[in-house]
């Protein structure tokens, strides 16, 4: 089988050489071009038709975000954002993921050395997945400015020699109405009681999927929502802020000891496992830990799901969406056996990577397999709204 063609886009000669060399070490890939700015990158995508692109964010003439918009609109191809800004400017990274980037990797930093090996492993792993992902043409998107609060979510748009997948549904792009005063978190608020609890696990493609689901959830939703998104430290806070800006739910990055409230979604912070335990007789609280990664993940979906097993007094609704690997499948299986009311897996047609949902389906623990745009409606119906 011939190697997959990769285009490298970076304004630094030094970084273009490093990234090209890293990719070229894998015989499955061939670097067919190296562009020095976003405008040149867009033109080379048209001309060379690569299977995937690595794209810097900060560049002259046309930055990476503008280039990403042009690529996703006219020549959809898997794009992996590769920039120092993915470490310091997490909001830019979240925006890139919403606008169609397949995934992201931080550039080698400092003296490189050990950092370089980590970058190589991550980059090659993500490229291997990206080049095999489905095409999902960008439709129904009105590209916004770089203002984070106005940035729309783009459906995934990878490219493959196989037939194109159906377009993903348009995302809501407007800012929701202000949350009602009683929904704003208050240290003085009394203990809230609830009978239902929702838990969601996702990985690659998750930011766009979460945007879709949470933007369709109503205010006054009578259950807390727990979210594990595989993502490094620092990025989950920006993800929570972005989701809060488009959802009628209150969305926060979870903190140790937080007491769960209905109508609030809690995003597990990168680098920590998130679990839930009883807090007396009428409430539940979050516990964060630095326990060893599980299956390479911290936070782990399985770890969160398994913490819900003792909470049989709650009606538990469990969701697994797009992502590589199998994290969450065994936890969902255990929860179904323990009486979970609803188990949902995102269907292959809307997944960026049909890995985690497939694993759950193969274990026979999924009650409903539905496309991304139907998940919120099912959760609303299941919780009795």
Short mmCIF file of C-alpha atoms in Angstrom, two decimals:
data_model
loop_
_atom_site.label_atom_id
_atom_site.label_comp_id
_atom_site.label_asym_id
_atom_site.label_seq_id
_atom_site.Cartn_x
_atom_site.Cartn_y
_atom_site.Cartn_z
CA UNK A 1 0.00 0.00 0.00
CA UNK A 2 1.44 3.41 -0.92
CA UNK A 3 2.16 5.84 1.93
CA UNK A 4 -0.31 8.50 2.97
CA UNK A 5 0.55 12.02 1.78
CA UNK A 6 0.99 14.63 4.51
CA UNK A 7 1.34 18.42 4.16
CA UNK A 8 3.22 20.38 6.85
CA UNK A 9 2.30 24.06 7.37
CA UNK A 10 4.49 26.18 9.68
CA UNK A 11 6.15 29.59 9.37
CA UNK A 12 9.35 28.40 11.08
CA UNK A 13 11.95 26.76 8.82
CA UNK A 14 13.30 24.97 11.88
CA UNK A 15 9.90 23.55 12.88
CA UNK A 16 9.03 22.56 9.31
CA UNK A 17 12.22 20.50 9.25
CA UNK A 18 11.58 18.91 12.65
CA UNK A 19 7.95 17.99 11.92
CA UNK A 20 8.85 16.69 8.46
CA UNK A 21 11.59 14.50 9.92
CA UNK A 22 9.30 13.14 12.66
CA UNK A 23 6.59 12.19 10.18
CA UNK A 24 9.08 10.72 7.70
CA UNK A 25 10.32 8.26 10.31
CA UNK A 26 7.09 6.32 9.82
CA UNK A 27 7.04 4.48 6.45
CA UNK A 28 3.23 4.79 6.38
CA UNK A 29 3.58 8.52 5.65
CA UNK A 30 5.22 10.70 3.02
CA UNK A 31 5.56 14.47 3.42
CA UNK A 32 4.61 15.85 0.02
CA UNK A 33 4.97 19.54 0.81
CA UNK A 34 5.85 22.14 3.42
CA UNK A 35 4.12 25.53 3.40
CA UNK A 36 5.44 28.62 5.21
CA UNK A 37 2.10 30.32 5.92
CA UNK A 38 -1.63 29.66 5.91
CA UNK A 39 -2.29 31.09 2.46
CA UNK A 40 0.39 28.93 0.90
CA UNK A 41 -0.95 25.96 2.86
CA UNK A 42 -4.47 26.41 1.48
CA UNK A 43 -3.12 26.54 -2.07
CA UNK A 44 -0.99 23.43 -1.52
CA UNK A 45 -4.00 21.53 -0.16
CA UNK A 46 -5.82 22.31 -3.42
CA UNK A 47 -2.86 21.28 -5.55
CA UNK A 48 -1.44 18.27 -3.69
CA UNK A 49 -4.65 16.84 -2.17
CA UNK A 50 -2.90 15.38 0.89
CA UNK A 51 -4.53 12.79 3.14
CA UNK A 52 -3.82 14.95 6.21
CA UNK A 53 -2.30 18.31 7.21
CA UNK A 54 -0.35 19.51 10.25
CA UNK A 55 -1.09 23.19 10.79
CA UNK A 56 0.53 25.86 12.96
CA UNK A 57 -1.74 28.54 14.48
CA UNK A 58 0.35 31.71 14.58
CA UNK A 59 1.63 32.52 11.08
CA UNK A 60 2.01 35.60 8.86
CA UNK A 61 -0.31 36.50 5.95
CA UNK A 62 -2.97 33.96 6.97
CA UNK A 63 -2.96 32.39 10.42
CA UNK A 64 -3.79 28.78 11.11
CA UNK A 65 -7.39 29.38 12.15
CA UNK A 66 -8.19 31.27 8.96
CA UNK A 67 -6.42 28.60 6.91
CA UNK A 68 -8.39 25.90 8.72
CA UNK A 69 -11.67 27.62 7.84
CA UNK A 70 -10.68 27.78 4.16
CA UNK A 71 -9.58 24.14 4.08
CA UNK A 72 -12.71 22.85 5.83
CA UNK A 73 -14.97 24.91 3.58
CA UNK A 74 -13.47 24.11 0.20
CA UNK A 75 -11.19 21.06 0.48
CA UNK A 76 -12.06 19.08 3.64
CA UNK A 77 -9.11 17.06 4.89
CA UNK A 78 -8.06 15.92 8.40
CA UNK A 79 -6.09 18.74 10.04
CA UNK A 80 -3.99 18.32 13.18
CA UNK A 81 -3.20 21.63 14.86
CA UNK A 82 0.44 21.68 15.88
CA UNK A 83 1.51 24.84 17.63
CA UNK A 84 2.95 26.22 20.84
CA UNK A 85 -0.38 28.02 21.21
CA UNK A 86 -2.05 24.68 21.87
CA UNK A 87 -0.23 24.76 25.21
CA UNK A 88 -0.59 28.44 26.17
CA UNK A 89 -3.65 29.49 24.21
CA UNK A 90 -6.14 26.74 24.97
CA UNK A 91 -9.07 28.84 23.76
CA UNK A 92 -7.52 28.93 20.29
CA UNK A 93 -7.24 25.17 20.34
CA UNK A 94 -10.88 24.66 21.34
CA UNK A 95 -11.92 27.01 18.54
CA UNK A 96 -9.84 25.06 16.03
CA UNK A 97 -11.46 21.79 17.12
CA UNK A 98 -14.92 23.32 16.72
CA UNK A 99 -14.03 24.66 13.28
CA UNK A 100 -13.12 21.24 11.98
CA UNK A 101 -9.61 20.34 13.17
CA UNK A 102 -9.34 16.59 13.70
CA UNK A 103 -7.15 16.89 16.80
CA UNK A 104 -4.14 18.76 18.19
CA UNK A 105 -0.58 18.16 19.39
CA UNK A 106 1.73 20.60 21.19
CA UNK A 107 4.93 21.55 19.41
CA UNK A 108 8.27 20.57 20.93
CA UNK A 109 9.15 23.25 23.46
CA UNK A 110 12.23 24.44 25.33
CA UNK A 111 15.31 22.40 24.55
CA UNK A 112 13.22 19.78 22.69
CA UNK A 113 15.09 16.52 23.65
CA UNK A 114 12.60 14.38 25.65
CA UNK A 115 9.70 16.55 24.52
CA UNK A 116 10.44 15.60 20.94
CA UNK A 117 9.84 11.91 21.57
CA UNK A 118 6.45 12.62 23.17
CA UNK A 119 5.43 14.80 20.23
CA UNK A 120 6.49 12.12 17.76
CA UNK A 121 4.46 9.39 19.47
CA UNK A 122 1.34 11.55 19.76
CA UNK A 123 1.58 13.00 16.27
CA UNK A 124 2.05 9.66 14.53
CA UNK A 125 -0.76 8.07 16.54
CA UNK A 126 -3.17 10.86 15.61
CA UNK A 127 -2.08 10.83 11.95
CA UNK A 128 -2.69 7.08 11.68
CA UNK A 129 -6.25 7.62 12.91
CA UNK A 130 -6.87 10.80 10.93
CA UNK A 131 -6.00 9.42 7.50
CA UNK A 132 -8.54 6.62 7.97
CA UNK A 133 -11.34 8.80 9.28
CA UNK A 134 -14.49 9.57 7.32
CA UNK A 135 -15.05 12.66 5.22
CA UNK A 136 -17.67 14.93 6.72
CA UNK A 137 -18.24 17.96 4.48
CA UNK A 138 -18.74 21.30 6.18
CA UNK A 139 -22.36 22.42 5.77
CA UNK A 140 -24.59 25.00 7.41
CA UNK A 141 -21.67 26.91 8.91
CA UNK A 142 -21.42 30.68 8.96
CA UNK A 143 -17.75 31.21 9.74
CA UNK A 144 -17.35 33.74 12.53
CA UNK A 145 -14.54 36.00 13.63
CA UNK A 146 -11.91 34.91 16.13
CA UNK A 147 -14.10 35.92 19.06
CA UNK A 148 -14.39 32.80 21.20
CA UNK A 149 -17.95 33.43 22.30
CA UNK A 150 -19.15 33.69 18.74
CA UNK A 151 -17.24 30.80 17.23
CA UNK A 152 -19.52 28.17 15.68
CA UNK A 153 -18.84 24.47 15.86
CA UNK A 154 -17.87 22.90 12.57
CA UNK A 155 -18.74 19.30 11.89
CA UNK A 156 -15.77 16.97 11.48
CA UNK A 157 -14.28 17.03 8.00
CA UNK A 158 -11.62 14.38 7.48
CA UNK A 159 -10.82 12.97 4.03
CA UNK A 160 -10.45 9.38 2.92
CA UNK A 161 -10.43 7.56 -0.42
CA UNK A 162 -13.71 5.91 0.59
CA UNK A 163 -17.13 7.38 -0.18
CA UNK A 164 -18.04 10.54 1.69
CA UNK A 165 -20.12 10.25 4.83
CA UNK A 166 -23.36 12.23 5.15
CA UNK A 167 -22.89 15.82 6.31
CA UNK A 168 -23.06 16.40 10.03
CA UNK A 169 -25.98 18.53 11.20
CA UNK A 170 -25.52 22.29 11.44
CA UNK A 171 -24.59 23.49 14.92
CA UNK A 172 -26.31 26.25 16.84
CA UNK A 173 -24.13 29.35 16.59
CA UNK A 174 -26.04 31.97 18.59
CA UNK A 175 -25.29 32.77 22.20
CA UNK A 176 -28.09 31.43 24.44
CA UNK A 177 -30.17 33.73 26.59
CA UNK A 178 -28.74 34.63 29.98
CA UNK A 179 -29.11 31.82 32.50
CA UNK A 180 -31.88 32.40 35.06
CA UNK A 181 -30.63 33.86 38.38
CA UNK A 182 -31.51 30.72 40.31
CA UNK A 183 -29.24 28.72 37.99
CA UNK A 184 -26.09 30.69 38.86
CA UNK A 185 -23.92 28.76 41.30
CA UNK A 186 -23.90 30.18 44.83
CA UNK A 187 -21.96 29.09 47.86
CA UNK A 188 -24.97 29.99 49.95
CA UNK A 189 -27.39 27.86 47.94
CA UNK A 190 -29.13 25.06 49.84
CA UNK A 191 -28.73 21.37 49.02
CA UNK A 192 -30.48 20.44 45.79
CA UNK A 193 -32.14 17.06 45.44
CA UNK A 194 -32.48 15.15 42.17
CA UNK A 195 -33.39 11.66 41.05
CA UNK A 196 -31.51 11.52 37.74
CA UNK A 197 -27.85 11.79 36.77
CA UNK A 198 -26.28 11.93 33.28
CA UNK A 199 -22.69 10.87 32.55
CA UNK A 200 -20.96 11.38 29.18
CA UNK A 201 -17.60 10.08 27.95
CA UNK A 202 -15.85 11.12 24.73
CA UNK A 203 -12.45 11.65 23.11
CA UNK A 204 -11.42 12.55 19.54
CA UNK A 205 -14.16 14.73 18.04
CA UNK A 206 -15.62 15.31 21.49
CA UNK A 207 -15.58 19.13 21.62
CA UNK A 208 -17.83 19.35 18.55
CA UNK A 209 -20.04 16.51 19.79
CA UNK A 210 -20.40 18.12 23.21
CA UNK A 211 -21.23 21.43 21.55
CA UNK A 212 -24.04 19.71 19.66
CA UNK A 213 -25.48 17.94 22.69
CA UNK A 214 -25.18 20.70 25.30
CA UNK A 215 -26.47 23.44 23.00
CA UNK A 216 -29.68 21.42 22.62
CA UNK A 217 -30.25 20.89 26.35
CA UNK A 218 -32.94 23.01 28.06
CA UNK A 219 -32.54 25.27 31.07
CA UNK A 220 -33.85 23.91 34.37
CA UNK A 221 -32.69 20.44 33.32
CA UNK A 222 -33.48 18.33 36.42
CA UNK A 223 -30.18 16.44 36.60
CA UNK A 224 -26.45 17.10 36.84
CA UNK A 225 -24.32 16.12 33.83
CA UNK A 226 -20.83 14.63 34.29
CA UNK A 227 -18.40 14.86 31.35
CA UNK A 228 -15.06 13.19 30.72
CA UNK A 229 -13.34 14.48 27.58
CA UNK A 230 -9.85 13.11 26.95
CA UNK A 231 -7.78 16.30 26.95
CA UNK A 232 -4.54 17.50 28.58
CA UNK A 233 -4.41 19.89 31.56
CA UNK A 234 -5.31 23.55 30.86
CA UNK A 235 -7.53 22.80 27.86
CA UNK A 236 -10.54 21.49 29.77
CA UNK A 237 -11.08 24.86 31.46
CA UNK A 238 -11.33 26.58 28.07
CA UNK A 239 -13.60 23.78 26.86
CA UNK A 240 -15.93 24.27 29.84
CA UNK A 241 -16.00 28.04 29.30
CA UNK A 242 -16.82 27.59 25.62
CA UNK A 243 -19.58 25.08 26.31
CA UNK A 244 -21.02 27.35 29.00
CA UNK A 245 -21.24 30.16 26.44
CA UNK A 246 -23.45 28.12 24.07
CA UNK A 247 -25.54 26.08 26.50
CA UNK A 248 -28.52 26.90 28.70
CA UNK A 249 -26.94 24.60 31.26
CA UNK A 250 -24.27 25.99 33.56
CA UNK A 251 -21.00 24.33 32.46
CA UNK A 252 -17.94 24.36 34.72
CA UNK A 253 -14.60 22.64 35.01
CA UNK A 254 -15.01 20.33 37.99
CA UNK A 255 -13.23 21.11 41.26
CA UNK A 256 -12.55 18.73 44.12
CA UNK A 257 -15.40 18.74 46.64
CA UNK A 258 -17.98 20.40 44.38
CA UNK A 259 -21.52 19.38 45.33
CA UNK A 260 -23.55 18.29 42.32
CA UNK A 261 -26.43 20.52 41.26
CA UNK A 262 -29.16 19.82 38.74
CA UNK A 263 -28.88 21.82 35.53
CA UNK A 264 -25.07 21.97 35.78
CA UNK A 265 -22.53 20.12 33.66
CA UNK A 266 -19.13 19.26 35.16
CA UNK A 267 -16.12 18.76 32.86
CA UNK A 268 -13.36 16.62 34.37
CA UNK A 269 -10.10 18.62 34.45
CA UNK A 270 -7.25 17.32 32.32
CA UNK A 271 -4.74 15.33 34.33
CA UNK A 272 -7.25 14.25 37.02
CA UNK A 273 -9.65 11.34 37.39
CA UNK A 274 -13.15 12.49 38.33
CA UNK A 275 -15.43 10.35 40.51
CA UNK A 276 -18.65 10.99 42.43
CA UNK A 277 -19.57 9.87 45.94
CA UNK A 278 -22.42 10.42 48.38
CA UNK A 279 -22.14 13.53 50.53
CA UNK A 280 -24.37 12.72 53.46
CA UNK A 281 -27.88 11.52 52.75
CA UNK A 282 -29.16 14.11 50.28
CA UNK A 283 -26.27 15.21 48.09
CA UNK A 284 -23.29 14.03 46.06
CA UNK A 285 -19.84 15.51 45.61
CA UNK A 286 -16.98 15.31 43.14
CA UNK A 287 -13.63 13.82 44.01
CA UNK A 288 -10.55 14.48 41.86
CA UNK A 289 -7.45 12.31 42.06
CA UNK A 290 -4.01 11.93 40.52
CA UNK A 291 -4.24 8.14 40.54
CA UNK A 292 -2.34 6.40 37.75
CA UNK A 293 -3.70 6.85 34.22
CA UNK A 294 -6.04 4.09 33.15
CA UNK A 295 -5.50 2.76 29.66
CA UNK A 296 -3.30 5.79 29.13
CA UNK A 297 -6.08 8.19 30.15
CA UNK A 298 -6.46 10.60 33.05
CA UNK A 299 -9.29 11.49 33.22
CA UNK A 300 -10.72 8.07 32.43
CA UNK A 301 -14.32 7.49 31.37
CA UNK A 302 -14.33 4.02 32.94
CA UNK A 303 -13.15 5.46 36.27
CA UNK A 304 -15.98 8.00 36.29
CA UNK A 305 -18.61 5.47 35.22
CA UNK A 306 -17.55 2.92 37.83
CA UNK A 307 -17.85 5.49 40.62
CA UNK A 308 -21.58 5.64 39.84
CA UNK A 309 -22.13 1.92 40.46
CA UNK A 310 -23.01 2.30 44.18
CA UNK A 311 -25.49 5.12 43.48
CA UNK A 312 -28.40 2.83 42.71
CA UNK A 313 -30.89 5.26 44.24
CA UNK A 314 -30.29 7.54 41.21
CA UNK A 315 -31.69 6.96 37.74
CA UNK A 316 -28.43 6.90 35.75
CA UNK A 317 -28.24 7.81 32.06
CA UNK A 318 -24.94 6.90 30.41
CA UNK A 319 -23.57 8.17 27.08
CA UNK A 320 -20.47 7.33 25.02
CA UNK A 321 -19.65 9.48 22.01
CA UNK A 322 -16.94 9.73 19.37
CA UNK A 323 -13.40 8.74 20.31
CA UNK A 324 -10.47 6.39 19.77
CA UNK A 325 -10.07 3.24 21.82
CA UNK A 326 -12.51 1.58 24.21
CA UNK A 327 -12.53 3.78 27.33
CA UNK A 328 -15.96 3.72 28.94
CA UNK A 329 -17.27 0.52 27.37
CA UNK A 330 -16.66 -1.72 30.38
CA UNK A 331 -17.94 0.95 32.74
CA UNK A 332 -21.14 1.28 30.70
CA UNK A 333 -21.55 -2.50 30.72
CA UNK A 334 -21.20 -2.60 34.52
CA UNK A 335 -23.69 0.25 34.93
CA UNK A 336 -26.24 -1.44 32.69
CA UNK A 337 -25.93 -4.60 34.78
CA UNK A 338 -26.34 -2.43 37.88
CA UNK A 339 -29.63 -0.98 36.65
CA UNK A 340 -28.77 2.11 34.59
CA UNK A 341 -31.97 3.47 33.04
CA UNK A 342 -30.47 4.57 29.72
CA UNK A 343 -27.28 3.69 27.82
CA UNK A 344 -26.60 5.58 24.59
CA UNK A 345 -23.81 5.27 22.01
CA UNK A 346 -23.26 7.76 19.20
CA UNK A 347 -23.80 6.07 15.85
CA UNK A 348 -20.99 5.63 13.35
CA UNK A 349 -22.55 8.05 10.85
CA UNK A 350 -21.74 11.12 12.99
CA UNK A 351 -18.63 9.94 14.86
CA UNK A 352 -15.27 11.43 13.93
CA UNK A 353 -13.78 8.15 15.22
CA UNK A 354 -16.13 5.22 15.84
CA UNK A 355 -13.95 3.58 18.48
CA UNK A 356 -15.36 4.06 21.98
CA UNK A 357 -19.01 3.73 20.86
CA UNK A 358 -18.18 0.62 18.82
CA UNK A 359 -16.52 -1.02 21.83
CA UNK A 360 -19.65 -0.44 23.91
CA UNK A 361 -21.93 -1.77 21.17
CA UNK A 362 -19.78 -4.89 20.82
CA UNK A 363 -20.15 -5.56 24.55
CA UNK A 364 -23.92 -5.58 24.09
CA UNK A 365 -24.54 -2.91 26.73
CA UNK A 366 -26.02 -0.15 24.52
CA UNK A 367 -29.77 0.37 24.55
CA UNK A 368 -29.83 3.14 21.95
CA UNK A 369 -27.46 3.83 19.04
CA UNK A 370 -28.32 7.27 17.69
CA UNK A 371 -26.67 10.05 15.67
CA UNK A 372 -25.15 12.98 17.54
CA UNK A 373 -28.04 15.37 16.89
CA UNK A 374 -30.53 13.02 18.59
CA UNK A 375 -28.65 12.45 21.85
CA UNK A 376 -29.89 15.57 23.65
CA UNK A 377 -33.51 14.81 22.76
CA UNK A 378 -33.14 11.29 24.10
CA UNK A 379 -31.65 12.56 27.36
CA UNK A 380 -34.45 15.10 27.72
CA UNK A 381 -37.07 12.41 27.15
CA UNK A 382 -35.36 9.89 29.42
CA UNK A 383 -35.20 12.32 32.32
CA UNK A 384 -38.87 13.14 31.90
CA UNK A 385 -38.74 16.58 30.30
#
